[in-house]
Amino acid sequence: MSKRTITVAELADELKTRLNNNQSVDCCKDELMNLAAIAKDKIGTEMVEVHWKE
């Protein structure tokens, strides 16, 4: 595994692909945490519909 810098769009595409193929995103925990921080800071007031599973 190598460390590299990618765009948020590339990360989003990779995550969508993994989820659509029923693959785990456990490998991407750090990246998801970084993405969450970016979302909070940059688009934190945008609205999104969610379906929470308890």
PDB file of N, CA and C in Angstrom:
ATOM      1  N   MET A   1       0.846  -1.162   0.000  1.00  0.00           N
ATOM      2  CA  MET A   1       0.000   0.000   0.000  1.00  0.00           C
ATOM      3  C   MET A   1       0.896   1.232   0.000  1.00  0.00           C
ATOM      4  N   SER A   2       0.523   2.222  -0.804  1.00  0.00           N
ATOM      5  CA  SER A   2       1.308   3.449  -0.870  1.00  0.00           C
ATOM      6  C   SER A   2       0.425   4.639  -0.527  1.00  0.00           C
ATOM      7  N   LYS A   3       1.051   5.648   0.017  1.00  0.00           N
ATOM      8  CA  LYS A   3       0.331   6.859   0.384  1.00  0.00           C
ATOM      9  C   LYS A   3       0.376   7.816  -0.799  1.00  0.00           C
ATOM     10  N   ARG A   4      -0.772   8.390  -1.145  1.00  0.00           N
ATOM     11  CA  ARG A   4      -0.826   9.377  -2.221  1.00  0.00           C
ATOM     12  C   ARG A   4      -1.962  10.339  -1.958  1.00  0.00           C
ATOM     13  N   THR A   5      -1.997  11.406  -2.664  1.00  0.00           N
ATOM     14  CA  THR A   5      -3.044  12.412  -2.521  1.00  0.00           C
ATOM     15  C   THR A   5      -3.978  12.314  -3.720  1.00  0.00           C
ATOM     16  N   ILE A   6      -5.290  12.263  -3.440  1.00  0.00           N
ATOM     17  CA  ILE A   6      -6.294  12.206  -4.500  1.00  0.00           C
ATOM     18  C   ILE A   6      -7.334  13.284  -4.239  1.00  0.00           C
ATOM     19  N   THR A   7      -8.163  13.544  -5.223  1.00  0.00           N
ATOM     20  CA  THR A   7      -9.225  14.537  -5.057  1.00  0.00           C
ATOM     21  C   THR A   7     -10.378  13.931  -4.264  1.00  0.00           C
ATOM     22  N   VAL A   8     -11.195  14.798  -3.722  1.00  0.00           N
ATOM     23  CA  VAL A   8     -12.392  14.346  -3.011  1.00  0.00           C
ATOM     24  C   VAL A   8     -13.294  13.583  -3.975  1.00  0.00           C
ATOM     25  N   ALA A   9     -13.369  14.026  -5.214  1.00  0.00           N
ATOM     26  CA  ALA A   9     -14.194  13.343  -6.217  1.00  0.00           C
ATOM     27  C   ALA A   9     -13.700  11.918  -6.454  1.00  0.00           C
ATOM     28  N   GLU A  10     -12.383  11.733  -6.507  1.00  0.00           N
ATOM     29  CA  GLU A  10     -11.831  10.387  -6.694  1.00  0.00           C
ATOM     30  C   GLU A  10     -12.148   9.498  -5.495  1.00  0.00           C
ATOM     31  N   LEU A  11     -12.037  10.057  -4.289  1.00  0.00           N
ATOM     32  CA  LEU A  11     -12.380   9.296  -3.090  1.00  0.00           C
ATOM     33  C   LEU A  11     -13.858   8.929  -3.099  1.00  0.00           C
ATOM     34  N   ALA A  12     -14.700   9.880  -3.453  1.00  0.00           N
ATOM     35  CA  ALA A  12     -16.140   9.617  -3.510  1.00  0.00           C
ATOM     36  C   ALA A  12     -16.456   8.511  -4.518  1.00  0.00           C
ATOM     37  N   ASP A  13     -15.822   8.562  -5.675  1.00  0.00           N
ATOM     38  CA  ASP A  13     -16.028   7.518  -6.694  1.00  0.00           C
ATOM     39  C   ASP A  13     -15.611   6.148  -6.166  1.00  0.00           C
ATOM     40  N   GLU A  14     -14.466   6.087  -5.499  1.00  0.00           N
ATOM     41  CA  GLU A  14     -13.981   4.819  -4.950  1.00  0.00           C
ATOM     42  C   GLU A  14     -14.936   4.283  -3.890  1.00  0.00           C
ATOM     43  N   LEU A  15     -15.409   5.161  -3.005  1.00  0.00           N
ATOM     44  CA  LEU A  15     -16.341   4.728  -1.963  1.00  0.00           C
ATOM     45  C   LEU A  15     -17.652   4.232  -2.566  1.00  0.00           C
ATOM     46  N   LYS A  16     -18.180   4.964  -3.560  1.00  0.00           N
ATOM     47  CA  LYS A  16     -19.414   4.537  -4.221  1.00  0.00           C
ATOM     48  C   LYS A  16     -19.238   3.186  -4.896  1.00  0.00           C
ATOM     49  N   THR A  17     -18.107   2.993  -5.555  1.00  0.00           N
ATOM     50  CA  THR A  17     -17.836   1.717  -6.217  1.00  0.00           C
ATOM     51  C   THR A  17     -17.811   0.587  -5.203  1.00  0.00           C
ATOM     52  N   ARG A  18     -17.099   0.810  -4.092  1.00  0.00           N
ATOM     53  CA  ARG A  18     -17.011  -0.224  -3.060  1.00  0.00           C
ATOM     54  C   ARG A  18     -18.392  -0.548  -2.504  1.00  0.00           C
ATOM     55  N   LEU A  19     -19.175   0.463  -2.208  1.00  0.00           N
ATOM     56  CA  LEU A  19     -20.499   0.233  -1.639  1.00  0.00           C
ATOM     57  C   LEU A  19     -21.424  -0.456  -2.642  1.00  0.00           C
ATOM     58  N   ASN A  20     -21.367  -0.037  -3.907  1.00  0.00           N
ATOM     59  CA  ASN A  20     -22.205  -0.662  -4.940  1.00  0.00           C
ATOM     60  C   ASN A  20     -21.828  -2.113  -5.190  1.00  0.00           C
ATOM     61  N   ASN A  21     -20.565  -2.468  -4.929  1.00  0.00           N
ATOM     62  CA  ASN A  21     -20.104  -3.849  -5.111  1.00  0.00           C
ATOM     63  C   ASN A  21     -20.140  -4.641  -3.812  1.00  0.00           C
ATOM     64  N   ASN A  22     -20.833  -4.109  -2.823  1.00  0.00           N
ATOM     65  CA  ASN A  22     -20.959  -4.744  -1.508  1.00  0.00           C
ATOM     66  C   ASN A  22     -19.608  -5.046  -0.870  1.00  0.00           C
ATOM     67  N   GLN A  23     -18.643  -4.177  -1.132  1.00  0.00           N
ATOM     68  CA  GLN A  23     -17.329  -4.306  -0.507  1.00  0.00           C
ATOM     69  C   GLN A  23     -17.309  -3.472   0.771  1.00  0.00           C
ATOM     70  N   SER A  24     -16.418  -3.829   1.667  1.00  0.00           N
ATOM     71  CA  SER A  24     -16.266  -3.096   2.908  1.00  0.00           C
ATOM     72  C   SER A  24     -15.574  -1.763   2.661  1.00  0.00           C
ATOM     73  N   VAL A  25     -15.913  -0.771   3.458  1.00  0.00           N
ATOM     74  CA  VAL A  25     -15.181   0.492   3.453  1.00  0.00           C
ATOM     75  C   VAL A  25     -14.386   0.640   4.746  1.00  0.00           C
ATOM     76  N   ASP A  26     -14.247  -0.483   5.476  1.00  0.00           N
ATOM     77  CA  ASP A  26     -13.459  -0.471   6.706  1.00  0.00           C
ATOM     78  C   ASP A  26     -12.016  -0.057   6.439  1.00  0.00           C
ATOM     79  N   CYS A  27     -11.528  -0.359   5.257  1.00  0.00           N
ATOM     80  CA  CYS A  27     -10.147  -0.021   4.908  1.00  0.00           C
ATOM     81  C   CYS A  27      -9.945   1.488   4.795  1.00  0.00           C
ATOM     82  N   CYS A  28     -11.027   2.228   4.727  1.00  0.00           N
ATOM     83  CA  CYS A  28     -10.963   3.660   4.439  1.00  0.00           C
ATOM     84  C   CYS A  28     -11.358   4.525   5.630  1.00  0.00           C
ATOM     85  N   LYS A  29     -11.207   4.021   6.840  1.00  0.00           N
ATOM     86  CA  LYS A  29     -11.663   4.755   8.022  1.00  0.00           C
ATOM     87  C   LYS A  29     -10.998   6.127   8.127  1.00  0.00           C
ATOM     88  N   ASP A  30      -9.685   6.194   8.001  1.00  0.00           N
ATOM     89  CA  ASP A  30      -8.995   7.483   8.094  1.00  0.00           C
ATOM     90  C   ASP A  30      -9.463   8.439   7.005  1.00  0.00           C
ATOM     91  N   GLU A  31      -9.643   7.913   5.806  1.00  0.00           N
ATOM     92  CA  GLU A  31     -10.093   8.735   4.688  1.00  0.00           C
ATOM     93  C   GLU A  31     -11.513   9.231   4.920  1.00  0.00           C
ATOM     94  N   LEU A  32     -12.366   8.374   5.471  1.00  0.00           N
ATOM     95  CA  LEU A  32     -13.737   8.790   5.776  1.00  0.00           C
ATOM     96  C   LEU A  32     -13.767   9.867   6.865  1.00  0.00           C
ATOM     97  N   MET A  33     -12.878   9.752   7.843  1.00  0.00           N
ATOM     98  CA  MET A  33     -12.787  10.775   8.883  1.00  0.00           C
ATOM     99  C   MET A  33     -12.328  12.111   8.287  1.00  0.00           C
ATOM    100  N   ASN A  34     -11.362  12.061   7.376  1.00  0.00           N
ATOM    101  CA  ASN A  34     -10.908  13.277   6.691  1.00  0.00           C
ATOM    102  C   ASN A  34     -12.026  13.869   5.842  1.00  0.00           C
ATOM    103  N   LEU A  35     -12.760  13.009   5.145  1.00  0.00           N
ATOM    104  CA  LEU A  35     -13.868  13.464   4.313  1.00  0.00           C
ATOM    105  C   LEU A  35     -14.956  14.106   5.168  1.00  0.00           C
ATOM    106  N   ALA A  36     -15.242  13.523   6.326  1.00  0.00           N
ATOM    107  CA  ALA A  36     -16.241  14.087   7.228  1.00  0.00           C
ATOM    108  C   ALA A  36     -15.814  15.477   7.695  1.00  0.00           C
ATOM    109  N   ALA A  37     -14.543  15.656   7.991  1.00  0.00           N
ATOM    110  CA  ALA A  37     -14.046  16.963   8.421  1.00  0.00           C
ATOM    111  C   ALA A  37     -14.173  17.993   7.301  1.00  0.00           C
ATOM    112  N   ILE A  38     -13.846  17.587   6.077  1.00  0.00           N
ATOM    113  CA  ILE A  38     -13.978  18.487   4.935  1.00  0.00           C
ATOM    114  C   ILE A  38     -15.442  18.855   4.729  1.00  0.00           C
ATOM    115  N   ALA A  39     -16.325  17.858   4.793  1.00  0.00           N
ATOM    116  CA  ALA A  39     -17.760  18.112   4.609  1.00  0.00           C
ATOM    117  C   ALA A  39     -18.274  19.085   5.665  1.00  0.00           C
ATOM    118  N   LYS A  40     -17.868  18.894   6.892  1.00  0.00           N
ATOM    119  CA  LYS A  40     -18.316  19.774   7.977  1.00  0.00           C
ATOM    120  C   LYS A  40     -17.826  21.197   7.744  1.00  0.00           C
ATOM    121  N   ASP A  41     -16.560  21.346   7.385  1.00  0.00           N
ATOM    122  CA  ASP A  41     -15.970  22.669   7.218  1.00  0.00           C
ATOM    123  C   ASP A  41     -16.423  23.382   5.954  1.00  0.00           C
ATOM    124  N   LYS A  42     -16.583  22.645   4.862  1.00  0.00           N
ATOM    125  CA  LYS A  42     -16.833  23.269   3.560  1.00  0.00           C
ATOM    126  C   LYS A  42     -18.304  23.307   3.150  1.00  0.00           C
ATOM    127  N   ILE A  43     -19.067  22.262   3.519  1.00  0.00           N
ATOM    128  CA  ILE A  43     -20.467  22.195   3.076  1.00  0.00           C
ATOM    129  C   ILE A  43     -21.394  21.848   4.232  1.00  0.00           C
ATOM    130  N   GLY A  44     -21.005  22.252   5.423  1.00  0.00           N
ATOM    131  CA  GLY A  44     -21.700  21.867   6.645  1.00  0.00           C
ATOM    132  C   GLY A  44     -23.157  22.278   6.754  1.00  0.00           C
ATOM    133  N   THR A  45     -23.602  23.258   5.984  1.00  0.00           N
ATOM    134  CA  THR A  45     -24.994  23.691   6.077  1.00  0.00           C
ATOM    135  C   THR A  45     -25.885  23.099   4.983  1.00  0.00           C
ATOM    136  N   GLU A  46     -25.290  22.330   4.067  1.00  0.00           N
ATOM    137  CA  GLU A  46     -26.087  21.671   3.021  1.00  0.00           C
ATOM    138  C   GLU A  46     -26.947  20.582   3.658  1.00  0.00           C
ATOM    139  N   MET A  47     -28.107  20.329   3.078  1.00  0.00           N
ATOM    140  CA  MET A  47     -29.035  19.336   3.603  1.00  0.00           C
ATOM    141  C   MET A  47     -28.891  18.040   2.786  1.00  0.00           C
ATOM    142  N   VAL A  48     -29.072  16.908   3.481  1.00  0.00           N
ATOM    143  CA  VAL A  48     -29.020  15.601   2.845  1.00  0.00           C
ATOM    144  C   VAL A  48     -30.070  14.723   3.491  1.00  0.00           C
ATOM    145  N   GLU A  49     -30.752  13.908   2.688  1.00  0.00           N
ATOM    146  CA  GLU A  49     -31.744  12.972   3.216  1.00  0.00           C
ATOM    147  C   GLU A  49     -31.017  11.717   3.678  1.00  0.00           C
ATOM    148  N   VAL A  50     -31.362  11.246   4.864  1.00  0.00           N
ATOM    149  CA  VAL A  50     -30.699  10.065   5.410  1.00  0.00           C
ATOM    150  C   VAL A  50     -31.736   9.031   5.825  1.00  0.00           C
ATOM    151  N   HIS A  51     -31.335   7.774   5.830  1.00  0.00           N
ATOM    152  CA  HIS A  51     -32.143   6.670   6.319  1.00  0.00           C
ATOM    153  C   HIS A  51     -31.319   5.978   7.407  1.00  0.00           C
ATOM    154  N   TRP A  52     -31.506   6.412   8.641  1.00  0.00           N
ATOM    155  CA  TRP A  52     -30.702   5.890   9.757  1.00  0.00           C
ATOM    156  C   TRP A  52     -31.153   4.489  10.111  1.00  0.00           C
ATOM    157  N   LYS A  53     -30.195   3.628  10.324  1.00  0.00           N
ATOM    158  CA  LYS A  53     -30.472   2.283  10.798  1.00  0.00           C
ATOM    159  C   LYS A  53     -29.973   2.205  12.231  1.00  0.00           C
ATOM    160  N   GLU A  54     -30.877   1.932  13.143  1.00  0.00           N
ATOM    161  CA  GLU A  54     -30.513   1.882  14.564  1.00  0.00           C
ATOM    162  C   GLU A  54     -29.815   0.595  14.907  1.00  0.00           C
TER     163      GLU A  54
END
